[in-house]
mmCIF file of C-alpha atoms and ligand atoms in Angstrom:
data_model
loop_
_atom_site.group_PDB
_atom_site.id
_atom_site.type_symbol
_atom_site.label_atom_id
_atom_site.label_comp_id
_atom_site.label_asym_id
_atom_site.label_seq_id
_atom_site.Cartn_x
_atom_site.Cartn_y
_atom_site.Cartn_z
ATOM 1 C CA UNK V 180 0.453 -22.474 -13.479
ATOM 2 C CA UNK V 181 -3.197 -21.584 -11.927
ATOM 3 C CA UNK V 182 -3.652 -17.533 -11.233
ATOM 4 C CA UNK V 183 -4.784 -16.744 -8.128
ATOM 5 C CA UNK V 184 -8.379 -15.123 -7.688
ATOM 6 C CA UNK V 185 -8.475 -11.300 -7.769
ATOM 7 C CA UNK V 186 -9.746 -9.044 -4.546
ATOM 8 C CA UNK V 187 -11.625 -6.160 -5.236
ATOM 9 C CA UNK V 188 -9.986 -3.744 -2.584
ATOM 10 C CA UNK V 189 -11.877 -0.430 -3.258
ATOM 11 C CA UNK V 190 -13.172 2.297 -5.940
ATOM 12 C CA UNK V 191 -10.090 3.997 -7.895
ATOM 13 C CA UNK V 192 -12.158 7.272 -7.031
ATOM 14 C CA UNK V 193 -12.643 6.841 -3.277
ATOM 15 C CA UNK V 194 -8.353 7.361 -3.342
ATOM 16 C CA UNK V 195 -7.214 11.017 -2.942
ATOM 17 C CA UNK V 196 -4.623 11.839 -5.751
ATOM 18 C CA UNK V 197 -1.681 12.332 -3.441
ATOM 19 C CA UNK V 198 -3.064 10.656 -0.977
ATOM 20 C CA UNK V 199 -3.850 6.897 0.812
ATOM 21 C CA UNK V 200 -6.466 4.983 1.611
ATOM 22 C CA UNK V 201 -6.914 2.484 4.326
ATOM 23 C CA UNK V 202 -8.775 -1.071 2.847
ATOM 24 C CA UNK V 203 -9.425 -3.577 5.723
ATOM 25 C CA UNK V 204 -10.001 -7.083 4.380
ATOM 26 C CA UNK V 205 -11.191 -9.674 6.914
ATOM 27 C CA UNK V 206 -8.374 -11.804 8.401
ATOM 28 C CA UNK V 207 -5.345 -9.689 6.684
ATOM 29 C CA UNK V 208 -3.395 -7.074 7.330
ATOM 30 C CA UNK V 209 -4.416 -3.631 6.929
ATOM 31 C CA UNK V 210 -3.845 -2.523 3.220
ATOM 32 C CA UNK V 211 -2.825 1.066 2.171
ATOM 33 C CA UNK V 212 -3.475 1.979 -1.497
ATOM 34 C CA UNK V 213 -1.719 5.239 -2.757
ATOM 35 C CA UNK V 214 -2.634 7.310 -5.750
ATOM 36 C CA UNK V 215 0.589 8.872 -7.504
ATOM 37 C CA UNK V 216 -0.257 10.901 -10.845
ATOM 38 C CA UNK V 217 -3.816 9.170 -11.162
ATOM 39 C CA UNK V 218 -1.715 5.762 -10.711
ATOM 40 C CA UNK V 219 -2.827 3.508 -7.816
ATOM 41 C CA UNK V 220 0.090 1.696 -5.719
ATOM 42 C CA UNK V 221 -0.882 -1.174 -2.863
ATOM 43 C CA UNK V 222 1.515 -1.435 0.475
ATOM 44 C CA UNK V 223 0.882 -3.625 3.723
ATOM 45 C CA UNK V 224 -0.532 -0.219 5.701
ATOM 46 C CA UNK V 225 1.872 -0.650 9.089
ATOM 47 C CA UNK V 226 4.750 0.773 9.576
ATOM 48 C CA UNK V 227 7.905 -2.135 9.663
ATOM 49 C CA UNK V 228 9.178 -0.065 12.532
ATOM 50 C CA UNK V 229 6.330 0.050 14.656
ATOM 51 C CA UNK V 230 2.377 0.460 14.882
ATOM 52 C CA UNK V 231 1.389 2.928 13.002
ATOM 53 C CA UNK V 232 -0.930 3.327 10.045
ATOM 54 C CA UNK V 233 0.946 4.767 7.056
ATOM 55 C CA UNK V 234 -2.526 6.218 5.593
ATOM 56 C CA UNK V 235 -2.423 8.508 8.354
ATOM 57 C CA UNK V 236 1.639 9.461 7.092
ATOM 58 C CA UNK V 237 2.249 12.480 4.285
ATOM 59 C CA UNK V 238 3.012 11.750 0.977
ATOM 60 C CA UNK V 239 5.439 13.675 -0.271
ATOM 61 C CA UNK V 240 7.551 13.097 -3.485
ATOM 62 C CA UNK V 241 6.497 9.216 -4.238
ATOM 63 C CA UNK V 242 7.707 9.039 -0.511
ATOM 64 C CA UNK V 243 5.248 7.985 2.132
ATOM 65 C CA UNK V 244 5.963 9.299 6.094
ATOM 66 C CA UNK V 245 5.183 7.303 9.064
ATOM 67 C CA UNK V 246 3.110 9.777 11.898
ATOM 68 C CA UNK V 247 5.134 8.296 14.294
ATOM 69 C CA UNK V 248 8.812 8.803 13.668
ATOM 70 C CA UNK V 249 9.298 10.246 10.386
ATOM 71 C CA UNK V 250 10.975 7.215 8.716
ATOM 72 C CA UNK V 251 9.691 6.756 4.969
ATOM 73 C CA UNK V 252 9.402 4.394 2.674
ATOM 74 C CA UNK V 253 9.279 4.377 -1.520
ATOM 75 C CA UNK V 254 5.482 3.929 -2.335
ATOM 76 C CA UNK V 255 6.417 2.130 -5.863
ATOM 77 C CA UNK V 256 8.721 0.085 -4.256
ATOM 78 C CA UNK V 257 8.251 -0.488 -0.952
ATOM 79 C CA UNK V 258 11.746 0.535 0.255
ATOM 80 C CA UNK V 259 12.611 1.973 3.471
ATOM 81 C CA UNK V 260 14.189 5.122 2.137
ATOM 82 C CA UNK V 261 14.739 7.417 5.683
ATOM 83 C CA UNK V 262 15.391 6.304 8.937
ATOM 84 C CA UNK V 263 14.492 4.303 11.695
ATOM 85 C CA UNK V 264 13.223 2.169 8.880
ATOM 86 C CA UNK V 265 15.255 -0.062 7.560
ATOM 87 C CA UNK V 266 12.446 -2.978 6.299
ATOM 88 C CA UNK V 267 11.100 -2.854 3.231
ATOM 89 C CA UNK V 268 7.573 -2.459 3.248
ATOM 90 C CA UNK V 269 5.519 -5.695 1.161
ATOM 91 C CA UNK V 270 3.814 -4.375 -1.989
ATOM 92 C CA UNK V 271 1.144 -5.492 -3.836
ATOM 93 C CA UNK V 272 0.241 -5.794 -7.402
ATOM 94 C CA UNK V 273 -2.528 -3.066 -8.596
ATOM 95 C CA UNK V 274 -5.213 -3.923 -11.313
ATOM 96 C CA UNK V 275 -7.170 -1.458 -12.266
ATOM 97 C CA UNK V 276 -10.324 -2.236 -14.291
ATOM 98 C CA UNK V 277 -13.616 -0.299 -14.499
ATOM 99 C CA UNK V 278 -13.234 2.803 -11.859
ATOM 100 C CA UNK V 279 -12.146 -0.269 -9.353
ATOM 101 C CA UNK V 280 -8.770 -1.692 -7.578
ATOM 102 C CA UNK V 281 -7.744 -5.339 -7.297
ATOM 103 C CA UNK V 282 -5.018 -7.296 -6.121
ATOM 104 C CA UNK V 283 -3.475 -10.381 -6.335
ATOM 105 C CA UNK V 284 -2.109 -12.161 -2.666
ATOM 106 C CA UNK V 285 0.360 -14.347 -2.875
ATOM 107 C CA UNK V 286 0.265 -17.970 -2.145
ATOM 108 C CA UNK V 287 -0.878 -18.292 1.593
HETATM 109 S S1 LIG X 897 6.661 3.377 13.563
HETATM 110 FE FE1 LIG X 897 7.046 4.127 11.558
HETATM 111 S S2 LIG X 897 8.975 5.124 11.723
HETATM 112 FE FE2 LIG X 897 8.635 4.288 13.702
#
């Protein structure tokens, strides 16, 4: 089975514990990494209910908070926990080696 190449996507310090981080790779989606606890979580960054960017959401809980209609979704998991969201939100994996992120995309 061949691994796929891993994409540096920022420095572990430049995320706020308790906080997000927007990481714009050309021709993808916008990314939003999370710290939780000094653990670093990777989400697609918009919103499955509409256009916003969750980086600029609170985190509260694990939970993050679209700005636009309070709907929130499990950082971890990527579920669409509260209202109007209902799709989960795509997660990445996070590798974490010497003070930086990486990721692994899918196939595609
Ligand atoms: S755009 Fe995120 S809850 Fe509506």
């Amino acid at each position: 089975m061949s691994r796929h190449p891993l994409t540096r996507l920022c420095a572990i310090e430049d995320v706020p514990d308790g906080g997000a981080l927007q990481v714009v790779l050309p021709e993808r989606p916008p990314l939003a990494v999370f710290r939780l606890e000094g653990r670093c979580f990777v989400t697609d960054d918009t919103c499955t209910h509409g256009n916003a960017s969750l980086c600029d959401g609170d985190v509260e809980g694990g939970l993050v908070i679209c700005p636009f209609h309070a709907g929130s979704f499990d950082i971890r998991t990527g579920e669409a926990v509260d209202r109007p969201c209902v799709k989960k939100l795509q997660t990445y994996e996070a590798i974490e080696d010497g003070g930086a992120l990486y990721t692994v995309f899918p196939e595609g």
